[in-house]
CSV table of C-alpha atoms in Angstrom, one decimal:
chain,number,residue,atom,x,y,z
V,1,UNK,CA,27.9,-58.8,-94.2
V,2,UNK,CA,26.8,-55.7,-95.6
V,3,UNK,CA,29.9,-54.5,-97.1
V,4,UNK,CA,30.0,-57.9,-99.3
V,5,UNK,CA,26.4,-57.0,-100.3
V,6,UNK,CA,26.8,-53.7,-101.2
V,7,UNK,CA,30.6,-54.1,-102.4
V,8,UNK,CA,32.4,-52.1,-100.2
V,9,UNK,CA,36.0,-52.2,-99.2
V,10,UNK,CA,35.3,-51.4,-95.6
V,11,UNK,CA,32.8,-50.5,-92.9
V,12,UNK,CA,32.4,-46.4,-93.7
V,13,UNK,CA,30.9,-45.3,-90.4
V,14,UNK,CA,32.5,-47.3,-87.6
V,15,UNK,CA,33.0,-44.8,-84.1
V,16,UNK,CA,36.3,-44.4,-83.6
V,17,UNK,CA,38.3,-40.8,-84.9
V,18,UNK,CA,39.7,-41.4,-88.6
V,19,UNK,CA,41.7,-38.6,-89.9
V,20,UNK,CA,41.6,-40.8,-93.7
V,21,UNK,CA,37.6,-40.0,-92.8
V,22,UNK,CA,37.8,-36.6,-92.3
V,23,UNK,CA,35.1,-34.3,-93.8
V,24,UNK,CA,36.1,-30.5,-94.5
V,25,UNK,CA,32.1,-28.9,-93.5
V,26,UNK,CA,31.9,-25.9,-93.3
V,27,UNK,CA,32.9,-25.3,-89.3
V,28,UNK,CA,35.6,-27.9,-89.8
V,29,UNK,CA,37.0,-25.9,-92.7
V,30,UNK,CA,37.0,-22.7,-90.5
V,31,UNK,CA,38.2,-24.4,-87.3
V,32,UNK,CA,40.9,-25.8,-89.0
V,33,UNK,CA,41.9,-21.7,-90.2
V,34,UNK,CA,41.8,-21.0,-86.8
V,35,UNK,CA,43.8,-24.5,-85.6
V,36,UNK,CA,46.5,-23.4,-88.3
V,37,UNK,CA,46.9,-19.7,-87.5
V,38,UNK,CA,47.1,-20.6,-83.9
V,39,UNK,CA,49.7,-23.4,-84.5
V,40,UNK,CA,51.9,-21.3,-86.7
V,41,UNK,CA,52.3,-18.6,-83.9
V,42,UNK,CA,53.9,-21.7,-81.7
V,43,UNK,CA,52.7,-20.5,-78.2
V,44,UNK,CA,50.4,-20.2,-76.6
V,45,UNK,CA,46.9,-22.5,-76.1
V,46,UNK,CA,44.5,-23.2,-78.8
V,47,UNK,CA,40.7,-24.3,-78.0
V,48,UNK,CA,38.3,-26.2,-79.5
V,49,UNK,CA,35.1,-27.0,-78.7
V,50,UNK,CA,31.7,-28.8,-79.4
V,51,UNK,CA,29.3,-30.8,-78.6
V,52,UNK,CA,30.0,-35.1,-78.1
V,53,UNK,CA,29.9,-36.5,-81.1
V,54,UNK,CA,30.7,-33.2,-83.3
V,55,UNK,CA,34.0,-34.2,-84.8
V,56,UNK,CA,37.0,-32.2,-82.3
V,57,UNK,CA,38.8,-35.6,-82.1
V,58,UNK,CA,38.8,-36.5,-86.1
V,59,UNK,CA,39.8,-32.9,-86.4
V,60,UNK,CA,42.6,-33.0,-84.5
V,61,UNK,CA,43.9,-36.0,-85.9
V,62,UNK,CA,43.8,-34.6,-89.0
V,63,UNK,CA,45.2,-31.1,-88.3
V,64,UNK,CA,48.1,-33.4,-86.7
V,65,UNK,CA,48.3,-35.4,-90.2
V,66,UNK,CA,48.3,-32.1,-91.8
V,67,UNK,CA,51.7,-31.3,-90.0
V,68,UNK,CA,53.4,-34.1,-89.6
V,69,UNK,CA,56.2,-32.8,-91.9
V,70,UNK,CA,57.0,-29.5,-90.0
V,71,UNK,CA,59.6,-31.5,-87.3
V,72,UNK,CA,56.4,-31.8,-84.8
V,73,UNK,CA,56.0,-34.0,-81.9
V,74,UNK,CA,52.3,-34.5,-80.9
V,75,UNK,CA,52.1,-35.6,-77.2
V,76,UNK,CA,48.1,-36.5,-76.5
V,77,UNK,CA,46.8,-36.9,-72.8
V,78,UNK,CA,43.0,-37.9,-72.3
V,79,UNK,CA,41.8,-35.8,-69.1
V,80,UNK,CA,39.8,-37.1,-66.6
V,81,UNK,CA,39.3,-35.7,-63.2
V,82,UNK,CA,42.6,-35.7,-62.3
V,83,UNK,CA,44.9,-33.2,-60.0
V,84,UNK,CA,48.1,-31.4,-60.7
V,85,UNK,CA,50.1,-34.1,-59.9
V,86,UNK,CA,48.4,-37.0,-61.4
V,87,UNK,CA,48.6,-34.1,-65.0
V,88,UNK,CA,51.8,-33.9,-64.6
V,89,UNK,CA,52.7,-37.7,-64.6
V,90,UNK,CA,49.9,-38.5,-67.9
V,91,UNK,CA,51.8,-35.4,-69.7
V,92,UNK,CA,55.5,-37.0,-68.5
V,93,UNK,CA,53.8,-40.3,-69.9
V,94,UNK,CA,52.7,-38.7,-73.4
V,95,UNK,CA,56.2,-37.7,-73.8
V,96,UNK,CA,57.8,-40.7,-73.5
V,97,UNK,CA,59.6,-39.8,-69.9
V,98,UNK,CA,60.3,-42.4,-67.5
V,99,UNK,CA,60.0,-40.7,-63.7
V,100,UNK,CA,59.3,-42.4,-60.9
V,101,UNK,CA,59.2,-39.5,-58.5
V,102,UNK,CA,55.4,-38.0,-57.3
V,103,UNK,CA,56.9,-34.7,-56.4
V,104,UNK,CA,55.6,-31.7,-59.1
V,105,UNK,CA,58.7,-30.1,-59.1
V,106,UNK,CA,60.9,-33.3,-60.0
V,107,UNK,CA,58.2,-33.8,-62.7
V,108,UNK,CA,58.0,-30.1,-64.0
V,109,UNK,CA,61.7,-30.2,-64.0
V,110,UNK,CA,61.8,-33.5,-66.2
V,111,UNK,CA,59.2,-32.5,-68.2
V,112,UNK,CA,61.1,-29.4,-69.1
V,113,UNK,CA,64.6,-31.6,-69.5
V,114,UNK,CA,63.1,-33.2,-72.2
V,115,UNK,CA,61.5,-30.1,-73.8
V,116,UNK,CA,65.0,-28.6,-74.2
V,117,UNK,CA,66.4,-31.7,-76.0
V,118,UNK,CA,63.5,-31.5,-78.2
V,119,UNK,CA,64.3,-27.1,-78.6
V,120,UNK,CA,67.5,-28.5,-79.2
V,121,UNK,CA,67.1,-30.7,-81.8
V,122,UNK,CA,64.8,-28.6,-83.9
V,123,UNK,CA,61.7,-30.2,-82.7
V,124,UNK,CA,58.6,-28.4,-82.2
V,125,UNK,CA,56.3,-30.1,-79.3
V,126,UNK,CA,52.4,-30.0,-79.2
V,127,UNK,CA,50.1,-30.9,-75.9
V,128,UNK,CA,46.4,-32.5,-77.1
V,129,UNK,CA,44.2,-32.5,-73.9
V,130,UNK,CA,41.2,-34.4,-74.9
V,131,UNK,CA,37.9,-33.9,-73.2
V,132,UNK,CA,39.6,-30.3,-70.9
V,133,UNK,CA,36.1,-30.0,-69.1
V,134,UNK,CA,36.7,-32.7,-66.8
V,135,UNK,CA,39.7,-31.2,-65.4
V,136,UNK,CA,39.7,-29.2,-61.8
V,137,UNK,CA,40.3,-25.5,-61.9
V,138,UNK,CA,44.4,-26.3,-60.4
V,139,UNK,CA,45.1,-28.9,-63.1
V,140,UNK,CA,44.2,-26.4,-65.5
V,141,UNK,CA,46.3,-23.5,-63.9
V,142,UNK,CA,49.3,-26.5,-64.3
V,143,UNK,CA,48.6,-26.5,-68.0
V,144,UNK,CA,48.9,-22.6,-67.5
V,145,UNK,CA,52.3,-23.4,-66.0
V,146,UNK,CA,53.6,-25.8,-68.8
V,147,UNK,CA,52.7,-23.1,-71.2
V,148,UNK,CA,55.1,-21.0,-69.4
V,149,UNK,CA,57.9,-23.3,-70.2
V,150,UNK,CA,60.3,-21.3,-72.6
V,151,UNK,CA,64.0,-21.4,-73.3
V,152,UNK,CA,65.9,-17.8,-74.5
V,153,UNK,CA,62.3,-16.0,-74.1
V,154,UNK,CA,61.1,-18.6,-76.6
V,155,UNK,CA,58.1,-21.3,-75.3
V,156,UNK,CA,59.0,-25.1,-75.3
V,157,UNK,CA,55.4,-25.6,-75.8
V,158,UNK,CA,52.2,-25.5,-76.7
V,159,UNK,CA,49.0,-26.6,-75.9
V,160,UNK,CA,45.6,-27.2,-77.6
V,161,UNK,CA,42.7,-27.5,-75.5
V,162,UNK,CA,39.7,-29.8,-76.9
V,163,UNK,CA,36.5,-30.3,-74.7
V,164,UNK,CA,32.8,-29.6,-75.0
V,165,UNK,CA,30.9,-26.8,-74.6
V,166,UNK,CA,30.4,-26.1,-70.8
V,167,UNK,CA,34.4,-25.6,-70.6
V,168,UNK,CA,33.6,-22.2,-72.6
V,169,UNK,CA,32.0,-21.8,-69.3
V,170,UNK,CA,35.0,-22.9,-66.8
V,171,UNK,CA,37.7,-20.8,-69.4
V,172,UNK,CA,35.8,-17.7,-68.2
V,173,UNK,CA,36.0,-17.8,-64.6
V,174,UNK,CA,37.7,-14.9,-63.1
V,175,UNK,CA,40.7,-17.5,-61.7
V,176,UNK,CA,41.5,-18.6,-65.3
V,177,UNK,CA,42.3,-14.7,-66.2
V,178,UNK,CA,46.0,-15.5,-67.2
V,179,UNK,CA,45.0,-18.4,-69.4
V,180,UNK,CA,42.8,-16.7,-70.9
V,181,UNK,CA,45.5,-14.0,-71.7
V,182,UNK,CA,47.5,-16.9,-73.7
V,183,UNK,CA,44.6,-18.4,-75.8
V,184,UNK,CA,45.8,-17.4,-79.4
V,185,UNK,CA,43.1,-19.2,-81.1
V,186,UNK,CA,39.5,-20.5,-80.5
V,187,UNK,CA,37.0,-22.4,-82.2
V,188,UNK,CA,33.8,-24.0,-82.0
V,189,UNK,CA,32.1,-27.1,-83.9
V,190,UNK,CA,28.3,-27.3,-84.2
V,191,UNK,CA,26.5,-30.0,-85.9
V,192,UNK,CA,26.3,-30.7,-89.9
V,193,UNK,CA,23.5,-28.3,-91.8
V,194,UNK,CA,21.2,-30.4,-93.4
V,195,UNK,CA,22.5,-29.9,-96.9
V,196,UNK,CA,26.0,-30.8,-95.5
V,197,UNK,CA,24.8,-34.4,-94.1
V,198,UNK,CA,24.2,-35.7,-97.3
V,199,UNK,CA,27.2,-34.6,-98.9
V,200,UNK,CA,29.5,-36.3,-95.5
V,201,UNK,CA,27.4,-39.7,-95.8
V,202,UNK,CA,28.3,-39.8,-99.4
V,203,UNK,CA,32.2,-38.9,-99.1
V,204,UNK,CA,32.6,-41.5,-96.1
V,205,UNK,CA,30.9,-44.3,-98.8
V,206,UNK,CA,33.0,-43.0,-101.3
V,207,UNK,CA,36.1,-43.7,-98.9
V,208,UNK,CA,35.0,-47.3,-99.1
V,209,UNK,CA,34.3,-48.0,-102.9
V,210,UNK,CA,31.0,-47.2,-103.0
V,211,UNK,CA,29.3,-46.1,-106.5
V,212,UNK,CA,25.9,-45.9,-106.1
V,213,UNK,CA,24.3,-49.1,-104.2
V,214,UNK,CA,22.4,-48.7,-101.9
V,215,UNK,CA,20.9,-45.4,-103.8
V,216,UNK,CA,19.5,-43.0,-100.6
V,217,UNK,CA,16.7,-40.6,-101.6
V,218,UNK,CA,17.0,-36.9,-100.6
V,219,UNK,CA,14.1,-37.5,-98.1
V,220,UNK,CA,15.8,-40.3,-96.7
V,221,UNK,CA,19.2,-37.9,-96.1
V,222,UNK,CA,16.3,-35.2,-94.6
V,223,UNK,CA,15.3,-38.0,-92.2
V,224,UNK,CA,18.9,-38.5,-91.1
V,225,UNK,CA,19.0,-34.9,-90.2
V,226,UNK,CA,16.4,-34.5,-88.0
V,227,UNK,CA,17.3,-37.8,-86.6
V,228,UNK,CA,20.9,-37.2,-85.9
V,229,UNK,CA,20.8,-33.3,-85.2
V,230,UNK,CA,23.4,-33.4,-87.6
V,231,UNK,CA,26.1,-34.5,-85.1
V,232,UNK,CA,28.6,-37.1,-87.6
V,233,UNK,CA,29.0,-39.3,-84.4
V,234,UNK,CA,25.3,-39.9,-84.3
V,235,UNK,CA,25.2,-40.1,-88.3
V,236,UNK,CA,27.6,-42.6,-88.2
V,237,UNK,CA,25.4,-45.2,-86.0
V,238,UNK,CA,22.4,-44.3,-87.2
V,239,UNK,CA,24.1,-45.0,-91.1
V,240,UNK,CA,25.6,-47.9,-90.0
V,241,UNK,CA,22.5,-49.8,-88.8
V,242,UNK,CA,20.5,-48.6,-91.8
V,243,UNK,CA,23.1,-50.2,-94.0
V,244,UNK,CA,22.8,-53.6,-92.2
V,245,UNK,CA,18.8,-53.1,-92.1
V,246,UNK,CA,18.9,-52.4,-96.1
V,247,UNK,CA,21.4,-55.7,-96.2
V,248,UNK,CA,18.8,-58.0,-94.6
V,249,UNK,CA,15.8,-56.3,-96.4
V,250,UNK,CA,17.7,-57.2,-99.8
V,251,UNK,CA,17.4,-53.1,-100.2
V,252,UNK,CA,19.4,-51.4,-103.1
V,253,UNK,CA,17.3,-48.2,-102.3
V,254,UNK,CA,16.7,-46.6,-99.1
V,255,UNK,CA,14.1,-44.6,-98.1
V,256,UNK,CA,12.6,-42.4,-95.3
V,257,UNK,CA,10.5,-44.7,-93.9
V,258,UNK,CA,13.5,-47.1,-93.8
V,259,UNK,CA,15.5,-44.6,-91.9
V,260,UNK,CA,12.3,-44.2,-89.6
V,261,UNK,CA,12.6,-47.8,-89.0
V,262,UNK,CA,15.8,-48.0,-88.3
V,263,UNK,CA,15.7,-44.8,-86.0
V,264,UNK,CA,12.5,-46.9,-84.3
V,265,UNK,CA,14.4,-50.4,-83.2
V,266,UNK,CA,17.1,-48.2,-82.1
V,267,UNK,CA,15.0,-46.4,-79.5
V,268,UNK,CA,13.3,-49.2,-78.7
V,269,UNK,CA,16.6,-51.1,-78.0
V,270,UNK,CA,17.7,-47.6,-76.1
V,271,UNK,CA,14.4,-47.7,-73.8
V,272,UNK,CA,15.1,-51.1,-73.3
V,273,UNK,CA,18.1,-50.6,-72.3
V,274,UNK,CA,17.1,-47.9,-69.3
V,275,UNK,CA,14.8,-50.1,-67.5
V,276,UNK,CA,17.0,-52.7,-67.7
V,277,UNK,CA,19.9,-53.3,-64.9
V,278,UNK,CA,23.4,-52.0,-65.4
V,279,UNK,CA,24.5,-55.6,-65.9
V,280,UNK,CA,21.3,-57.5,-67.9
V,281,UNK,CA,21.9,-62.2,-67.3
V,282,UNK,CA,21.9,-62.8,-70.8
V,283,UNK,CA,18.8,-63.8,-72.8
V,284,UNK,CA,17.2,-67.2,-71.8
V,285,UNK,CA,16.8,-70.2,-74.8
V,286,UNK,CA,13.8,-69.1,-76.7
V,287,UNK,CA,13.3,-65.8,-75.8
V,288,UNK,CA,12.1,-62.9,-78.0
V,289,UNK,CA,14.6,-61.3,-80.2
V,290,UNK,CA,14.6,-57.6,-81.5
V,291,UNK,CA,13.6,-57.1,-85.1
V,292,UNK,CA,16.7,-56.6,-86.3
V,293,UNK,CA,17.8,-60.1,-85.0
V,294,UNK,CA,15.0,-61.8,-86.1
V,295,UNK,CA,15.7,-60.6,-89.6
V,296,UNK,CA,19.2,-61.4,-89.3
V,297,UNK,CA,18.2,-65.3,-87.7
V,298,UNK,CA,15.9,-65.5,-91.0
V,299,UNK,CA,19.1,-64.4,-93.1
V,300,UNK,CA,22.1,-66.8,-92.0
V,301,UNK,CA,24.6,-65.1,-93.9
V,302,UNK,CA,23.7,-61.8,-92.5
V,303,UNK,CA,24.1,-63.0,-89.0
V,304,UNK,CA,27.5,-62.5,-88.3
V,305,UNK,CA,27.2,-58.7,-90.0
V,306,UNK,CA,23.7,-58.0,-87.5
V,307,UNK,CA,26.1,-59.4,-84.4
V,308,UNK,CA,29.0,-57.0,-85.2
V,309,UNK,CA,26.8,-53.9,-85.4
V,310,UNK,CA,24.9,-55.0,-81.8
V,311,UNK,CA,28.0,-54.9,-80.3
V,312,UNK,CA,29.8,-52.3,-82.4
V,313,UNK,CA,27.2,-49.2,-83.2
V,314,UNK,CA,24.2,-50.4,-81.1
V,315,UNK,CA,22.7,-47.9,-78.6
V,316,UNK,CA,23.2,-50.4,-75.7
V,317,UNK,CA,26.7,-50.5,-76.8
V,318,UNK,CA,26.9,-47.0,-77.1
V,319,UNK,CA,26.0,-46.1,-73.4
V,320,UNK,CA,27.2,-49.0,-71.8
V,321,UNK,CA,30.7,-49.5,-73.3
V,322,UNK,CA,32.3,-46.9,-76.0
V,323,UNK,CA,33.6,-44.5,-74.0
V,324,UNK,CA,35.4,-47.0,-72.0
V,325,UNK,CA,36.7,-48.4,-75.4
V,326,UNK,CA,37.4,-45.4,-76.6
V,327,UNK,CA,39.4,-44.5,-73.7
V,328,UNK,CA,41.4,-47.4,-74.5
V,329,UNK,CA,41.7,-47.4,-78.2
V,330,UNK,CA,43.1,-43.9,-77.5
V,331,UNK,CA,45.6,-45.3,-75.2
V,332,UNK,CA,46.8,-47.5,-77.4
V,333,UNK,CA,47.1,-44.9,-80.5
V,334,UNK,CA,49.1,-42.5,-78.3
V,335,UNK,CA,51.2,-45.7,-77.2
V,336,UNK,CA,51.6,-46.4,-81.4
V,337,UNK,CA,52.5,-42.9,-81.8
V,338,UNK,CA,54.8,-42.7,-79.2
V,339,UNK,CA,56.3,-45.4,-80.4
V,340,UNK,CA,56.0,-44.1,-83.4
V,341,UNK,CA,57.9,-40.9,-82.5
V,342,UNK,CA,60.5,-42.9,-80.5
V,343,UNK,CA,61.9,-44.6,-83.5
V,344,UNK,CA,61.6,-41.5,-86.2
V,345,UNK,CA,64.0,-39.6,-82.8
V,346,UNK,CA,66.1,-42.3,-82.8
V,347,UNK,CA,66.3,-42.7,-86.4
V,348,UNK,CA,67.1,-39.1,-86.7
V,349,UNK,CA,69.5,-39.2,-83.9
V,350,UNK,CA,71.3,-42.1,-85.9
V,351,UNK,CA,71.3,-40.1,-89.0
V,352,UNK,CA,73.4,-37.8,-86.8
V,353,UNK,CA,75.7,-39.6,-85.5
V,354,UNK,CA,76.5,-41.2,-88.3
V,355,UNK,CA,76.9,-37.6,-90.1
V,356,UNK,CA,79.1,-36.5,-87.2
V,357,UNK,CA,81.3,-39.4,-87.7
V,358,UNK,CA,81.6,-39.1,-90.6
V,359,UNK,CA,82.8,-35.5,-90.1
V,360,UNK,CA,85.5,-36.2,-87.9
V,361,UNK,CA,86.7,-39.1,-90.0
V,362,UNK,CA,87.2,-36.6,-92.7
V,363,UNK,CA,88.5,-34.3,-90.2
V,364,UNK,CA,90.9,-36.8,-89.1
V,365,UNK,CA,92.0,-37.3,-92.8
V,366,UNK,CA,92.7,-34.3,-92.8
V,367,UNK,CA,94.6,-34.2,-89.8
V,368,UNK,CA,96.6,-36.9,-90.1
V,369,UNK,CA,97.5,-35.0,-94.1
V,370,UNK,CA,98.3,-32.4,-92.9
V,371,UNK,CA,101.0,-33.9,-90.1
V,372,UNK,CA,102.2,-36.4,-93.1
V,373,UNK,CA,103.1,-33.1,-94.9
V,374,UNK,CA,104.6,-31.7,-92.1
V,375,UNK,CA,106.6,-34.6,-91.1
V,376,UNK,CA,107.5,-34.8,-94.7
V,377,UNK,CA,109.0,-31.8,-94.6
V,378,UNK,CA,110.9,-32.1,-91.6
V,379,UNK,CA,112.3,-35.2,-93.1
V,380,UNK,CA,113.7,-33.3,-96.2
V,381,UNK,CA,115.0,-30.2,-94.0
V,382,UNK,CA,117.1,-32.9,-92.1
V,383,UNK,CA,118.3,-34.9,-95.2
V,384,UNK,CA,119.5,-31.4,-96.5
V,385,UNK,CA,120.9,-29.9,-93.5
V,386,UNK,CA,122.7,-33.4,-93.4
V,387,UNK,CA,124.0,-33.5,-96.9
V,388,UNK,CA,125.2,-29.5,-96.1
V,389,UNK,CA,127.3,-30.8,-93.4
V,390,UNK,CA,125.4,-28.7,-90.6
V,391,UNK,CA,124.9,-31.4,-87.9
V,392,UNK,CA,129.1,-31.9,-88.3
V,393,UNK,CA,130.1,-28.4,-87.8
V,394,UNK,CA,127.6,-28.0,-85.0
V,395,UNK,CA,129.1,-31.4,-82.9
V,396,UNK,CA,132.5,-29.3,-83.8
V,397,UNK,CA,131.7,-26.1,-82.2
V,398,UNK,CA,130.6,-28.0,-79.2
């Protein structure tokens, strides 16, 4: 593997969103102004946008890191092209609500339930819709809707928008007019300068140990500009093959033309991969390999790493399965954080309980004091009216 051969801890470019990853450029570092002022105001929608691949999700992640001591529950929801309704259910879902019903006011109603327990305990709740484009015009009118949510004139919630460029486009149509009104904060995330991608390759090896080998050149960081357009997505699978070609080569330098190899097999395997059929039969005995697998069959203990990176960072990969991945590895961090969120409630809501018992067993303490003295006192009122002879002159009179 490449990481044992260049010592590193870990793989530093792998695909998938890693706030511990994140890079502060400098549109990241001004989005994330903009993210913050637009949080702090607690209403509202925020958007960000850029192009696939430019960072929105890391950013995100980050920004949510960033807050996660401010009491704030982060609810995420991965659009796709889905109505009104089927919104309302995936946002019911990110919160954790259990509703059966299909009907949108049953949902808006529960939705909004659960909002006000939140108000009520203090908690502050945040909507993520991932990739916003691919939602119709009404779904996003709903969002417009759950924005509207508020509790003694103040909102249960807000929302941040993240898509890609063209829903710039859709957020100006004249129909969108009074979500427009409510967008407190906007920002958008173009690609790395080319001084910029050099300093992001280096902090992501740095994440993982790394101290110097493989040394790049400059030219070599020049190359991965113009490759890349500067988009960290595409820098991190072009980096990530170049690491495993350097691996096989025996390479503790890496060069421009290195990176021009590596940028070669991958549009070969990328052409390849367009006249192929959606579903290739897999490869017959004895057929041709790519270079990179031949160089990996001539290196046996660089096999398994040349394997990993066909399936993992490959272009073939790339078109035919990430996004589906993705999809699902994003499912299954909103289920962890959910999850996540479920226990730190109940935890808290323990914590209170236990505080609240704990009050009215001092209150009962109290109490039951206070009708000790009393019953004291009555005791030694009687004992003296006794001793005075009052209860005798009193069965006298009668």
């Amino acid at each position: 593997m490449y990481t044992s051969f260049y010592r590193l801890s870990g793989r530093p470019f792998q695909l998938n969103p890693n706030p511990d990853f994140y890079f502060g450029a400098r549109a990241h570092k001004r989005a994330m102004a903009y993210l913050t002022y637009g949080l702090h105001q607690g209403e509202g929608f925020v958007v960000v946008t850029g192009d696939v691949g430019a960072g929105k999700t890391t950013l995100v992640a980050y920004l949510q890191r960033a807050l996660a001591g401010e009491r704030l529950f982060v609810a995420r929801v991965l659009a796709a092209e889905m109505g009104p309704r089927d919104l309302l259910h995936a946002v019911a879902r990110a919160l954790g609500i259990a509703v059966t019903s299909d009907e949108p006011a049953v949902l808006l109603a529960a939705i909004e339930r659960d909002l006000e327990a939140r108000r009520a305990r203090r908690q502050r709740v945040l909507l993520v819709v991932d990739e916003v484009q691919n939602l119709p015009l009404a779904s996003i009118e709903q969002l417009r809707v759950l924005a509207d949510l508020e509790r003694d004139g103040r909102p249960l919630l807000q929302i941040v928008l993240v898509g890609q460029p063209q829903f710039k486009e859709t957020l100006a149509r004249p129909e969108l007019e009074q979500l427009r009104q409510r967008v407190v904060a906007s920002c958008h995330l173009g690609p790395l300068d080319e001084d910029e991608v050099q300093a992001y390759i280096e902090h992501r090896l740095r994440k993982v140990g790394w101290s110097g080998d493989p040394a790049i050149d400059l030219a070599a960081y020049r190359e991965i500009h113009r490759a890349t357009g500067g988009l960290p997505r595409r820098i991190n699978l072009l980096c990530s093959r170049l690491l495993v070609y350097g691996a096989l080569e025996g390479l503790h330098r890496l060069t421009a033309e290195d990176v021009r190899i590596v940028e070669a097999e991958l549009a070969e395997e990328q052409s390849g991969r367009e006249s192929e059929a959606a579903v290739p039969p897999p490869p017959e005995a004895g057929a041709g390999s790519a270079p990179l697998e031949e160089r990996a069959a001539a290196r046996p203990a660089a096999a398994a790493e040349a394997a990993a990176v066909a399936f993992d960072d490959s272009p073939t990969y790339w078109r035919q399965e990430v996004e589906r991945l993705q999809r699902k590895l994003e499912s299954l961090y909103e289920e962890v954080v959910r999850e996540r969120h479920r226990y730190d409630e109940a935890r808290e809501e323990a914590i209170r309980l236990r505080e609240e018992l704990h009050r009215r067993e001092v209150e009962q303490l109290r109490v039951d004091a206070e009708t000790a003295r009393r019953l004291a006192d009555l005791m030694s009122r009687f004992a003296d009216m006794k001793r005075r002879g009052v209860f005798g002159r009193l069965w006298s009179k009668s």
